[in-house]
Coordinates of C-alpha atoms in Angstrom, one line a residue:
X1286 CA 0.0 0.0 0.0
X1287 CA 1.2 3.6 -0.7
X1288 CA 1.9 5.9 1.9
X1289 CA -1.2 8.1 1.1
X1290 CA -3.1 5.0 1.3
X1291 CA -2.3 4.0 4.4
X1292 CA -3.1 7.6 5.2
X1293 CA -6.3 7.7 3.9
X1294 CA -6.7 4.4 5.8
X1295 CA -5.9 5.5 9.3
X1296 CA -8.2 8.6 9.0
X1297 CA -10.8 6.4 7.5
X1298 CA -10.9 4.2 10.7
X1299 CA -10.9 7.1 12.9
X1300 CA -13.7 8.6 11.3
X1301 CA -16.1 4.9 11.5
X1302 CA -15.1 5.4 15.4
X1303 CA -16.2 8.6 15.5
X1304 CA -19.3 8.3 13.7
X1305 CA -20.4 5.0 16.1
X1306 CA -20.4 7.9 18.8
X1307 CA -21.7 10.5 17.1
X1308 CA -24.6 8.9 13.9
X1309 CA -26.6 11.1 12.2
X1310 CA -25.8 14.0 9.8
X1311 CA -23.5 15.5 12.2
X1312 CA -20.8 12.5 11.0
X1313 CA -21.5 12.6 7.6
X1314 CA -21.2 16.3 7.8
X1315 CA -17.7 16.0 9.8
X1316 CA -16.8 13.0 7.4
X1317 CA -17.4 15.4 4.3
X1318 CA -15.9 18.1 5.6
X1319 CA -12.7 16.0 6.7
X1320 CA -12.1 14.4 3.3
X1321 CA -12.0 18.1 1.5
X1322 CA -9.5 18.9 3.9
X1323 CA -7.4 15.9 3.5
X1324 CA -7.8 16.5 -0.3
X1325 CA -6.1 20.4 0.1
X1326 CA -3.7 19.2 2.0
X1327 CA -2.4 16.3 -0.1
X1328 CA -2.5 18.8 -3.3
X1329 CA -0.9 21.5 -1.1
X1330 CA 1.5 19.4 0.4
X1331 CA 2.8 17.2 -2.8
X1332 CA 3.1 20.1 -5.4
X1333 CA 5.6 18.0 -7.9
X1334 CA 2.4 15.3 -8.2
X1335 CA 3.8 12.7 -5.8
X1336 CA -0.3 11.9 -4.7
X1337 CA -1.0 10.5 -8.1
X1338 CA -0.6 7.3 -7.3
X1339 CA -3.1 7.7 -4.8
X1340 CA -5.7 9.2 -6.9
X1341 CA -5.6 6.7 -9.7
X1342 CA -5.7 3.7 -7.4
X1343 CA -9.0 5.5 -6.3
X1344 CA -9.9 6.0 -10.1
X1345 CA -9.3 2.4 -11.1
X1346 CA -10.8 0.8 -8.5
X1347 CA -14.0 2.4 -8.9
X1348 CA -14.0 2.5 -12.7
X1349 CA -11.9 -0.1 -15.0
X1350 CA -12.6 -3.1 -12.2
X1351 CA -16.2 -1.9 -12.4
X1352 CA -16.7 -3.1 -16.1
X1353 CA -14.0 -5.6 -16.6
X1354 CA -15.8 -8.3 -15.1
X1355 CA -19.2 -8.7 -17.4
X1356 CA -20.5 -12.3 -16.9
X1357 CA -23.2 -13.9 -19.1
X1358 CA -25.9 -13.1 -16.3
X1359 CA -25.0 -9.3 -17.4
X1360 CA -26.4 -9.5 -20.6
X1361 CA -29.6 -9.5 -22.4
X1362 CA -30.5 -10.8 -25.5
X1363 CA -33.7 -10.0 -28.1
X1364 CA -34.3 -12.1 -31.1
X1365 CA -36.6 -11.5 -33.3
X1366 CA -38.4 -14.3 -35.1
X1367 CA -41.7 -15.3 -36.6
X1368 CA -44.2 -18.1 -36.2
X1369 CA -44.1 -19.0 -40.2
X1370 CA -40.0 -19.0 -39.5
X1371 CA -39.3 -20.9 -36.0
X1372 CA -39.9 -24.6 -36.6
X1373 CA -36.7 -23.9 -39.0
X1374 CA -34.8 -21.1 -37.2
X1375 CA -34.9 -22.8 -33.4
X1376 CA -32.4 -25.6 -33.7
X1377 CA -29.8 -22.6 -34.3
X1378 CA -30.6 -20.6 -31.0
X1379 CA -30.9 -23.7 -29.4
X1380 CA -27.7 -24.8 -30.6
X1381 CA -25.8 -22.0 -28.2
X1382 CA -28.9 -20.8 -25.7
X1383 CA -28.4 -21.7 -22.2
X1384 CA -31.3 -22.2 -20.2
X1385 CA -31.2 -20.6 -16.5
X1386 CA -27.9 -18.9 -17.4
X1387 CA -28.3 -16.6 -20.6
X1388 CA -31.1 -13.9 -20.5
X1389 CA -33.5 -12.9 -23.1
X1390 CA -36.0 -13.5 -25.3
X1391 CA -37.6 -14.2 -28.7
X1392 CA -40.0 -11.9 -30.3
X1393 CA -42.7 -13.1 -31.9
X1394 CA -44.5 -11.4 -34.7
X1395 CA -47.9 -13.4 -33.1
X1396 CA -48.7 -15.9 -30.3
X1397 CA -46.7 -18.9 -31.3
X1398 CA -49.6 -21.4 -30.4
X1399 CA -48.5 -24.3 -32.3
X1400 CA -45.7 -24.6 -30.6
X1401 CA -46.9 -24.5 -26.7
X1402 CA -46.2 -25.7 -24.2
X1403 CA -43.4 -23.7 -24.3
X1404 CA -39.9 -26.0 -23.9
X1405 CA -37.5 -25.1 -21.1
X1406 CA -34.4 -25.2 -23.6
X1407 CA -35.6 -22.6 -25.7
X1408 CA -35.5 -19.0 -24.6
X1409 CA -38.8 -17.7 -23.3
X1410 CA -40.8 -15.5 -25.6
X1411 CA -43.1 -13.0 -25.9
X1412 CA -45.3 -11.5 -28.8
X1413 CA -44.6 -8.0 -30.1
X1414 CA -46.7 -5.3 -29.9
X1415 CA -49.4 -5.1 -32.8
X1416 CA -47.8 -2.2 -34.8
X1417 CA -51.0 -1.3 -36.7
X1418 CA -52.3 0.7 -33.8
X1419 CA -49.5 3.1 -34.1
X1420 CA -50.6 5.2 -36.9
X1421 CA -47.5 7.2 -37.0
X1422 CA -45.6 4.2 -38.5
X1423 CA -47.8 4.0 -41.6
X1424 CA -46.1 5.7 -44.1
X1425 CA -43.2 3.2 -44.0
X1426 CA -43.4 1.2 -46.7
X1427 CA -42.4 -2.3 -44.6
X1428 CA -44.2 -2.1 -41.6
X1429 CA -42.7 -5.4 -40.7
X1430 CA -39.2 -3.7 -40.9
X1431 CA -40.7 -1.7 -37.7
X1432 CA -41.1 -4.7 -35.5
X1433 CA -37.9 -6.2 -35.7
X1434 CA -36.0 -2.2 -35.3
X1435 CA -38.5 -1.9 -32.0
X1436 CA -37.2 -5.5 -30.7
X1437 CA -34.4 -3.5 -28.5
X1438 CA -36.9 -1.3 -27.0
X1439 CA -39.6 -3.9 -26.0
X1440 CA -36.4 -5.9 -24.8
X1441 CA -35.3 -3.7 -22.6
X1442 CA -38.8 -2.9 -21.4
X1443 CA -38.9 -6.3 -20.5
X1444 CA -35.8 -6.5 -18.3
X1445 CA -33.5 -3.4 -17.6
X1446 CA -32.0 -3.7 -14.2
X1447 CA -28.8 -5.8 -13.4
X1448 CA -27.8 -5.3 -17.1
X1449 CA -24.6 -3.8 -18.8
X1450 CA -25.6 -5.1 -22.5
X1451 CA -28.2 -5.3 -24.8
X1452 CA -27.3 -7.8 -27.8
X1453 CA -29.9 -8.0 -30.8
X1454 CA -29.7 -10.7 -33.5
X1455 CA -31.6 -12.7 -35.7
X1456 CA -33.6 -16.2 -35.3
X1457 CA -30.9 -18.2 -37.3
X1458 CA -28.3 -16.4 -35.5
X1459 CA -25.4 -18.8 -34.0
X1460 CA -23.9 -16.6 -31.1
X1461 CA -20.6 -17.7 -29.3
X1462 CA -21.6 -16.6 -25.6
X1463 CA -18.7 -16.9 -24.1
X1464 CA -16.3 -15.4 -26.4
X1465 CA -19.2 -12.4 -26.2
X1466 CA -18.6 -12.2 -23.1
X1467 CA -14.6 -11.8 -23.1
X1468 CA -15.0 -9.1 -25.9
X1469 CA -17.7 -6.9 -24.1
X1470 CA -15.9 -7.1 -20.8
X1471 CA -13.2 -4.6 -22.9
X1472 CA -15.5 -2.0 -23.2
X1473 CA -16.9 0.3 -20.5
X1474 CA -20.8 -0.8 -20.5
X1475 CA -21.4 2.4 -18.6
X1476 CA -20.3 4.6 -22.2
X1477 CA -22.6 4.3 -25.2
X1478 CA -21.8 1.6 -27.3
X1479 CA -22.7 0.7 -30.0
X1480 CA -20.6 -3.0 -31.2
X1481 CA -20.8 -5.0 -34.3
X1482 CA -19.6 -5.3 -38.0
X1483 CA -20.3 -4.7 -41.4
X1484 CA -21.3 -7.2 -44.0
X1485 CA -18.6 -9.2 -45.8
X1486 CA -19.9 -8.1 -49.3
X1487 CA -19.2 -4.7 -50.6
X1488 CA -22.7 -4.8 -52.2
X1489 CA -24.8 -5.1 -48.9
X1490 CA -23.0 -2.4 -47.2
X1491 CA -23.2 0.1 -50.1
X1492 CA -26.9 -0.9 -50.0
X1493 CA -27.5 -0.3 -46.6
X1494 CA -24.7 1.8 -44.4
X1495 CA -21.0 1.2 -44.2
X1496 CA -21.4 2.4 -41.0
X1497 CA -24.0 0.2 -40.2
X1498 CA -23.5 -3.2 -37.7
X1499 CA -25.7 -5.7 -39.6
X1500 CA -28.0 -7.7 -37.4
X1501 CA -27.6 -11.4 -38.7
X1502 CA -24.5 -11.2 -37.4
X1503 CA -25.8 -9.6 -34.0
X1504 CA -24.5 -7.1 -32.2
X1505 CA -24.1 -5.3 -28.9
X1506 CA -25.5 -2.0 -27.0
X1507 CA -24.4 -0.5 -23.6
X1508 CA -26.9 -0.1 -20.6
X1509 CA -26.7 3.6 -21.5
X1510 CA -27.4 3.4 -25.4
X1511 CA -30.0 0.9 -25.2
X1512 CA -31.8 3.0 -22.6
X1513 CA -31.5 6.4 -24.9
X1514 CA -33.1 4.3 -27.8
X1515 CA -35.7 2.9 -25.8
X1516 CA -36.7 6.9 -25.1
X1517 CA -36.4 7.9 -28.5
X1518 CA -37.0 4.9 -31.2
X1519 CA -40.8 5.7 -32.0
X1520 CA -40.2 9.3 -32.6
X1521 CA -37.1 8.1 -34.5
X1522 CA -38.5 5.6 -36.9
X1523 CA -41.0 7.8 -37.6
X1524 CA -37.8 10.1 -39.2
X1525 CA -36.8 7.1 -41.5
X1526 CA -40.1 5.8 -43.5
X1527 CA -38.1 5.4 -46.6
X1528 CA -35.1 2.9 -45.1
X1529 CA -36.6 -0.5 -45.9
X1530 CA -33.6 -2.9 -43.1
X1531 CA -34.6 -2.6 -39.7
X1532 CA -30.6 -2.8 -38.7
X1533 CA -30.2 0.9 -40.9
X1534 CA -32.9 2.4 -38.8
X1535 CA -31.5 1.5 -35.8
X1536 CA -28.2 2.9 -37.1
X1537 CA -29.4 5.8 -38.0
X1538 CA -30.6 6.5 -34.9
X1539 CA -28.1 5.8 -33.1
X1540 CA -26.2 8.3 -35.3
X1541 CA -28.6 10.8 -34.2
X1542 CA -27.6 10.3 -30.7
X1543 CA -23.9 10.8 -31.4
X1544 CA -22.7 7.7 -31.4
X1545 CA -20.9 5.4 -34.2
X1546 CA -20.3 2.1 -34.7
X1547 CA -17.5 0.2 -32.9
X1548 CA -16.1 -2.9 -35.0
X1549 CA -15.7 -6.4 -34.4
X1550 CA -14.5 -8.8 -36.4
X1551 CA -15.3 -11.9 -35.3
X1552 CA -19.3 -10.8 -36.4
X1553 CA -20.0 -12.3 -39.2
X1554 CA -23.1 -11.9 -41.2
X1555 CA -22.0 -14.9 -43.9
X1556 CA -23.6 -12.1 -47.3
X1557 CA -22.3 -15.4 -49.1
X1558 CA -23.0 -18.3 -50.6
X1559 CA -21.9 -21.8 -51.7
X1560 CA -19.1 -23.1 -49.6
X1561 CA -17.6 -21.1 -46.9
X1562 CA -14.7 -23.4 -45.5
X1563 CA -11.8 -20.7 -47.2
X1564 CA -13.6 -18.1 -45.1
X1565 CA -13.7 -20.0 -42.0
X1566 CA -10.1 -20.9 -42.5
X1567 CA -8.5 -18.0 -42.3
X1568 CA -10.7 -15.8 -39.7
X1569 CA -9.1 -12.6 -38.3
X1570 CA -6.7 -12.7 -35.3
X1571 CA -10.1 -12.1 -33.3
X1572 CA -12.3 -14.1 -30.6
X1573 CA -15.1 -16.1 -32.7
X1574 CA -18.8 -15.0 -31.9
X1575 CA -20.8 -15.1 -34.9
X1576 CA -22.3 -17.4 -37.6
X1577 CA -25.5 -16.5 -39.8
X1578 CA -27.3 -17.4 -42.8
X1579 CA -26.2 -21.4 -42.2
X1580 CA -29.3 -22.3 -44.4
X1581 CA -28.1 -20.2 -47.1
X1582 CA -24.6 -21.4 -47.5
X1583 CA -23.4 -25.3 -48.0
X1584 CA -23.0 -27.4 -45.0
X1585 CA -19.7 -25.9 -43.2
X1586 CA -18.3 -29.7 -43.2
X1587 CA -18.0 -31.9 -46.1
X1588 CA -20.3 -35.1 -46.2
X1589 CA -22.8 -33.5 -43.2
X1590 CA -26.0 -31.9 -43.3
X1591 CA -26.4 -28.5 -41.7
X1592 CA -28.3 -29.2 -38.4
X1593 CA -25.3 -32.2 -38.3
X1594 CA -22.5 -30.1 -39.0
X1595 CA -23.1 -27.0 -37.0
X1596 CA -23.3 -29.5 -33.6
X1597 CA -20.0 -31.4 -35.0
X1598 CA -18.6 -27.0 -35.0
X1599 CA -19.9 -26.7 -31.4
X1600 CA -18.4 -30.1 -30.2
X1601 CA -14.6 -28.0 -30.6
X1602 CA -15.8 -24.8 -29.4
X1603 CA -17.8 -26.6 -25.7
X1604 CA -14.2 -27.4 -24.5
X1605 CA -12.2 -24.1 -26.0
X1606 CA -14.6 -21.3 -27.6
X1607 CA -11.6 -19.0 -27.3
X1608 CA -9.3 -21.1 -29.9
X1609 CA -11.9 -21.7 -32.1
X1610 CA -11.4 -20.9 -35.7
X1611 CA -7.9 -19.6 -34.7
X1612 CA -5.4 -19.4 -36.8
X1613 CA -1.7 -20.8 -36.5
X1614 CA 1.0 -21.6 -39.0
X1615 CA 4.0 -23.3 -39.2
X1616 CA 6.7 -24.9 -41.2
X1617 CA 8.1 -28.3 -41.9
X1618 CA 11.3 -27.6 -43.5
X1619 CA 12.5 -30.9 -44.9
X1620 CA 9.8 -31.2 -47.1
X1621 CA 9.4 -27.3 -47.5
X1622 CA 5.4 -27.7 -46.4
X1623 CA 3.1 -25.2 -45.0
X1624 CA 0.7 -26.2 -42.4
X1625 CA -2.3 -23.9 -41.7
X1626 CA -4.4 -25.0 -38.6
X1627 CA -7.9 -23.3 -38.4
X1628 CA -8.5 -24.4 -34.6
X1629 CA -11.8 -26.8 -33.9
X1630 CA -12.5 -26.6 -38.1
X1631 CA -9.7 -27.7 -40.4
X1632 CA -6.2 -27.9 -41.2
X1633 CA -4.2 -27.7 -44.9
X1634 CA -1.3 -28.5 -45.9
X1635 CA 0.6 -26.7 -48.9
X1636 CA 3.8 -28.3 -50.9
X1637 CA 5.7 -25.3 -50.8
X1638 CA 7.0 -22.1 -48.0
X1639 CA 4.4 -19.6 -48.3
X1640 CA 4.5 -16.8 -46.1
X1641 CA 2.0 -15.7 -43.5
X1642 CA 0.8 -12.7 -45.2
X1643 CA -0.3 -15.3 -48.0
X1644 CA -2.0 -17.7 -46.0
X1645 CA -3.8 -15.4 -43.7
X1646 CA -6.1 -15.0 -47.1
X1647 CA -9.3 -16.7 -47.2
X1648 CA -9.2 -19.1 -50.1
X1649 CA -12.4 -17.6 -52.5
X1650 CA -14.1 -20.9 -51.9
X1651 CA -17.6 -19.0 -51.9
X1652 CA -19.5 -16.6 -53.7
X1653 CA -21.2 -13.1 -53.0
X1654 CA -24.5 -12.3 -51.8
X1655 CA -25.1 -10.7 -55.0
X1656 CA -24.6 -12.5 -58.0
X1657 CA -24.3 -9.7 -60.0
X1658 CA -21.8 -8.3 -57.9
X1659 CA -18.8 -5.6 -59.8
X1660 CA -14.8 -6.2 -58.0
X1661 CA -14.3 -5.0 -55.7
X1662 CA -16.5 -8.1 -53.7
X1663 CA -15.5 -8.1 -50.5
X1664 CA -14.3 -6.3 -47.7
X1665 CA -11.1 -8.0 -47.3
X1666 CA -8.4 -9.9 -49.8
X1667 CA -8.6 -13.1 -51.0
X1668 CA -6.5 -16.1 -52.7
X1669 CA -8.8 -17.1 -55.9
X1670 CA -8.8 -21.3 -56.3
X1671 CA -6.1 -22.6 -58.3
X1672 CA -5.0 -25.9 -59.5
X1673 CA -1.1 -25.1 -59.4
X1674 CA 0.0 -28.1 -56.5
X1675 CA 2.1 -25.2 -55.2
X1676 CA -0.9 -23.3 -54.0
X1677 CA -3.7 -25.5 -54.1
X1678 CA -4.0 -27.1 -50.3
X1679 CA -4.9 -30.7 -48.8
X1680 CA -7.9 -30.0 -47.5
X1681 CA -8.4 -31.9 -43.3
X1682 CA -11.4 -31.1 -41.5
X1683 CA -12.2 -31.0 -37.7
X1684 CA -13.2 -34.9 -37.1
X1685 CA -12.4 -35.1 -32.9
X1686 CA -11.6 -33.9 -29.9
X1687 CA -10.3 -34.9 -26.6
X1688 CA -8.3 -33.1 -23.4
X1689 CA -5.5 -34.8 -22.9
X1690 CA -4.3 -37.2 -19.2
X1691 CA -3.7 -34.6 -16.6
X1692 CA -6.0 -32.3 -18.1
X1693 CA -3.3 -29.5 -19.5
X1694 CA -3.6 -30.4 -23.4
X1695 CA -6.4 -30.7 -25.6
X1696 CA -5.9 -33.0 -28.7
X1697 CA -8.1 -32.4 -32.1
X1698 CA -8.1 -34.4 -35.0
X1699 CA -8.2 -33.2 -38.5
X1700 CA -9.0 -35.8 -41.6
X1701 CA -8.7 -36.0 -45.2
X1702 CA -12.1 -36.3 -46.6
X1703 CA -11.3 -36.0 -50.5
X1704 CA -7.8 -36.7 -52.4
X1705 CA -6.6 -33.0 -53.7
X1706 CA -6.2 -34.6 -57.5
X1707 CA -3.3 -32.7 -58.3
X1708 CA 0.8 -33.6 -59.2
X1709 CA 2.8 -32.9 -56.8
X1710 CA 4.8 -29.6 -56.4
X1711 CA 8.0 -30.0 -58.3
X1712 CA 9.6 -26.2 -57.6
X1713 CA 10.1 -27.3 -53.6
X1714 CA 11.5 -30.5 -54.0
X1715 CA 8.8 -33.0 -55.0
X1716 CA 7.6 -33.7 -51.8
X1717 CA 4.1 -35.1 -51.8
X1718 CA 1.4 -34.8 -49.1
X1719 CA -1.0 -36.9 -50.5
X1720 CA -0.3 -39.9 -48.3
X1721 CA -1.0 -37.7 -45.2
X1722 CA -4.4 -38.8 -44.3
X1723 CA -5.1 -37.3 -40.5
X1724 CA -3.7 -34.0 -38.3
X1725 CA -3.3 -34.7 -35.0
X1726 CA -3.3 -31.2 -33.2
X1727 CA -1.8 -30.8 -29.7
X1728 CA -3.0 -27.5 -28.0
X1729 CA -2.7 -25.7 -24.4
X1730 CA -6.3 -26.4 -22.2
X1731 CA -6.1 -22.8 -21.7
X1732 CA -8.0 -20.0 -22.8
X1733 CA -6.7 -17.2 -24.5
X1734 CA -6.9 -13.8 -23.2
X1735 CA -6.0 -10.3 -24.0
X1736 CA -6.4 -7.6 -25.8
X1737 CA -3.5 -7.0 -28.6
X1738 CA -2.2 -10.8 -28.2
X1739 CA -0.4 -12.2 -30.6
X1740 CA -1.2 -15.6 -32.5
X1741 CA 0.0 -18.7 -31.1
X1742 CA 3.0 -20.3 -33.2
X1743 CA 3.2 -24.1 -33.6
X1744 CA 5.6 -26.8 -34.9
X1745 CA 5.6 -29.8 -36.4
X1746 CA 7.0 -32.2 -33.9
X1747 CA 6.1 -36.2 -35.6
X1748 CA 5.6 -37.3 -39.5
X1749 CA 4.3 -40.6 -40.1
X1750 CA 4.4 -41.7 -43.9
X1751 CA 3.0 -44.3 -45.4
X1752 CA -0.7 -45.5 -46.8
X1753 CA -2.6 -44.1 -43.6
X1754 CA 0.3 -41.1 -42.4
X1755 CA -0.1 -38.6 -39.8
X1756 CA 1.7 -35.4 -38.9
X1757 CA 1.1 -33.9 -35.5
X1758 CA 1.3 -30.4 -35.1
X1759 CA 1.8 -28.6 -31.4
X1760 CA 0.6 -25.3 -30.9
X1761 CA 2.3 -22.8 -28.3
X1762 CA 2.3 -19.4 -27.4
X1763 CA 5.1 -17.4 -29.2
X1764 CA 8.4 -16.8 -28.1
X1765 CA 9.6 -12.7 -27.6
X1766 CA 10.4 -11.7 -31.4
X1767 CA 9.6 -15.1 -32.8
X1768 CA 8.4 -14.5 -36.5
X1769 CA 6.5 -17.2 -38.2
X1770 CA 9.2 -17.9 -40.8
X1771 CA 10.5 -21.1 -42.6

């Protein structure tokens, strides 16, 4: 303890003495009065600043610690769904709801009777109010488009004490809740907030707002913000008739009350179509919390259907959300191969040294939301498929996973589920991988934390050849100044 907290210390027991003799105004009068003094003194006393330290203990103990610590209980969630669209939509908000721990509920456009009694796995729901008696909201031209932008007010009439966040998404929706809950605890719920990310396609955001978090892939409001909305969101929808996405309303108005859009990356709205594996292989150096539009992309593992593959997805991410999807890259120099692990989904390995600023590229596996979409596509770069056995990967996917004797390693297995039909890269030595037919992937049973972390390195430690080979690949945190070179 500093010497002006033990100061501060000592007076404060003197004065809870004095007080048990005295009660009443009189000792918080003497109390108030005592602490200004102390104050003049310190600042009289220290003139070079030596009582800083004091003063910003005081300032972080009551403020950072204050919002560093969000837990699940601290937030609330509003879908908004439809009885024509739940008997499909529910097995995805089932898939990551946990009953009697998250908070929330789903918003029906009317009284889902078909579907009562009411399950306890599912979140609890309640109908929306009947828009049609508000007469101010019929000039819009989708009054439907109105229901789903008031979700975040009814939500938060609903429930608004003992919460710090507010997040919205959509009924097909797959939210990574714990990971949520590491990336909100960085940001001081008592501000206005306002967290999320843009569409991948160039198209939808032009269409709608750049600055604009879309809702598919959810996003998140402070306390504060959600309140301010909940004041103002009639009066402020009646400002927008002619925006036809509910998400662009509520942008808009949250422009209106000064505040702008913080990113996220690990959002992801999925504006694309086809098969998304060279997306989900190369996500950003960012915690994991979003999936959407599963229904409207291929199944996100080979030889699954959707309902199938999206449980095989959260089998990895039950025992280490924060790895998921992570990506690490390493070497093995005899044969001049590159390995790319994409934690809890897949793992490739390339006949040649490419560097990481290559690799860290999603493979154009899919398509835009658009067909009709002009370059530039997407909001970040990609590699565009190739049959050159230099820069075409073996493609393993996520096929098991176990924690380790002792409990301090988790293990996952990657497989081969197709051969990659191609020569074999002759410019690095000839060295095929085609006999490789499992990853075995070696990894610490520990989350990862912090903001600005680096990502973990890994190394090939074992090669089996042969008809049935294997390669196992241990991942570890980075040594100071280690650069992932061959």
């Amino acid at each position: 303890m500093s010497f002006c907290g033990a100061k501060f210390s000592a007076i404060k027991q003197k004065l809870t003495t004095l007080c048990n003799k005295l009660g009443g105004d009189l000792c918080r009068a003497l109390a108030i009065a005592g602490l200004v003094l102390y104050v003049i003194y310190i600042i009289v006393s220290n003139p070079y600043g030596q009582s800083s330290e004091f003063f910003s203990s005081l300032i972080f103990k009551n403020g950072r610690n204050s919002y560093t610590n969000t837990k699940i209980s601290d937030i609330v969630f509003g879908i908004a769904t439809s009885a024509k669209t739940w008997r499909d939509k529910r097995p995805y908000i089932e898939e990551w709801w946990q009953p009697n721990v998250t908070r929330g509920f789903v918003w029906f456009d009317q009284a889902p009777k078909e579907y009562l009694p009411w399950p306890s796995y599912s979140p609890p729901f309640r109908v929306s109010e009947d828009i049609k008696k508000f007469k101010e909201f019929d000039e819009h031209a989708m009054p439907n488009v109105v229901r789903l932008a008031r979700v975040i007010l009814e939500t938060f009439r609903e429930v608004n004490k003992g919460v710090k966040w507010y997040v919205v998404a959509d009924d097909d929706t797959v939210l990574f809740v714990d990971n949520l809950v590491e990336v909100l605890s960085k940001y001081d719920h008592n501000g206005y907030f306002y967290i999320g990310h843009n569409s991948e396609c160039v198209g939808s955001n032009f269409d709608h707002s750049f600055s604009m978090a879309f809702g598919g892939a959810g996003y998140a409001l402070s306390y504060p913000l959600a309140k301010a909305l909940a004041r103002n969101l009639n009066q402020c929808i009646m400002r927008y008739p002619y925006l036809f996405g509910s998400d662009h309303i509520l942008q808009s108005c949250i422009s209106d009350l000064g505040v702008l859009i913080t990113h996220e990356r690990g959002f992801h709205q999925i504006d694309l179509h086809s098969d998304i594996s060279g997306f989900l292989s190369a996500h950003p150096r960012t915690p994991f919390l979003s999936l959407h539009h599963l229904d409207r992309v291929d199944p996100i593992f080979p030889l699954m259907k959707r309902p199938e593959a999206l449980k095989h997805l959260m089998k990895a991410a039950k025992v280490d959300s924060s790895r998921l999807l992570q990506q690490s890259i390493c070497y093995h120099k005899p044969n001049n191969w590159t390995f790319s692990i994409s934690w809890g989904y897949s793992a490739q390995i390339y006949e040649k040294i490419h560097p990481a600023s290559i690799i860290e590229r999603p493979l154009q596996t899919f398509n835009p939301w658009k067909s009709s979409s002009r370059p530039p596509t997407y909001m970040f770069n990609t590699r565009l498929l190739t049959k050159d056995p230099c820069q075409a990967p073996h493609f393993f996917f996520f096929d098991s996973i176990e924690t380790k004797t002792g409990g301090n390693q988790i293990i996952t297995n990657y497989i081969r589920r197709w051969p990659r039909k191609l020569p074999t890269c002759l410019s690095s030595g000839k060295h095929s991988a085609d006999s490789i037919s499992k990853i075995r992937v070696i990894s610490p049973a520990k989350r990862l934390y912090g903001v600005g972390r680096r990502g973990e390195c890994c190394d090939v430690v074992r090669m089996f050849g042969g008809v049935n080979g294997f390669t196992e690949v241990r991942i570890r945190e980075c040594m100071e100044d280690e650069m992932t070179v061959a």
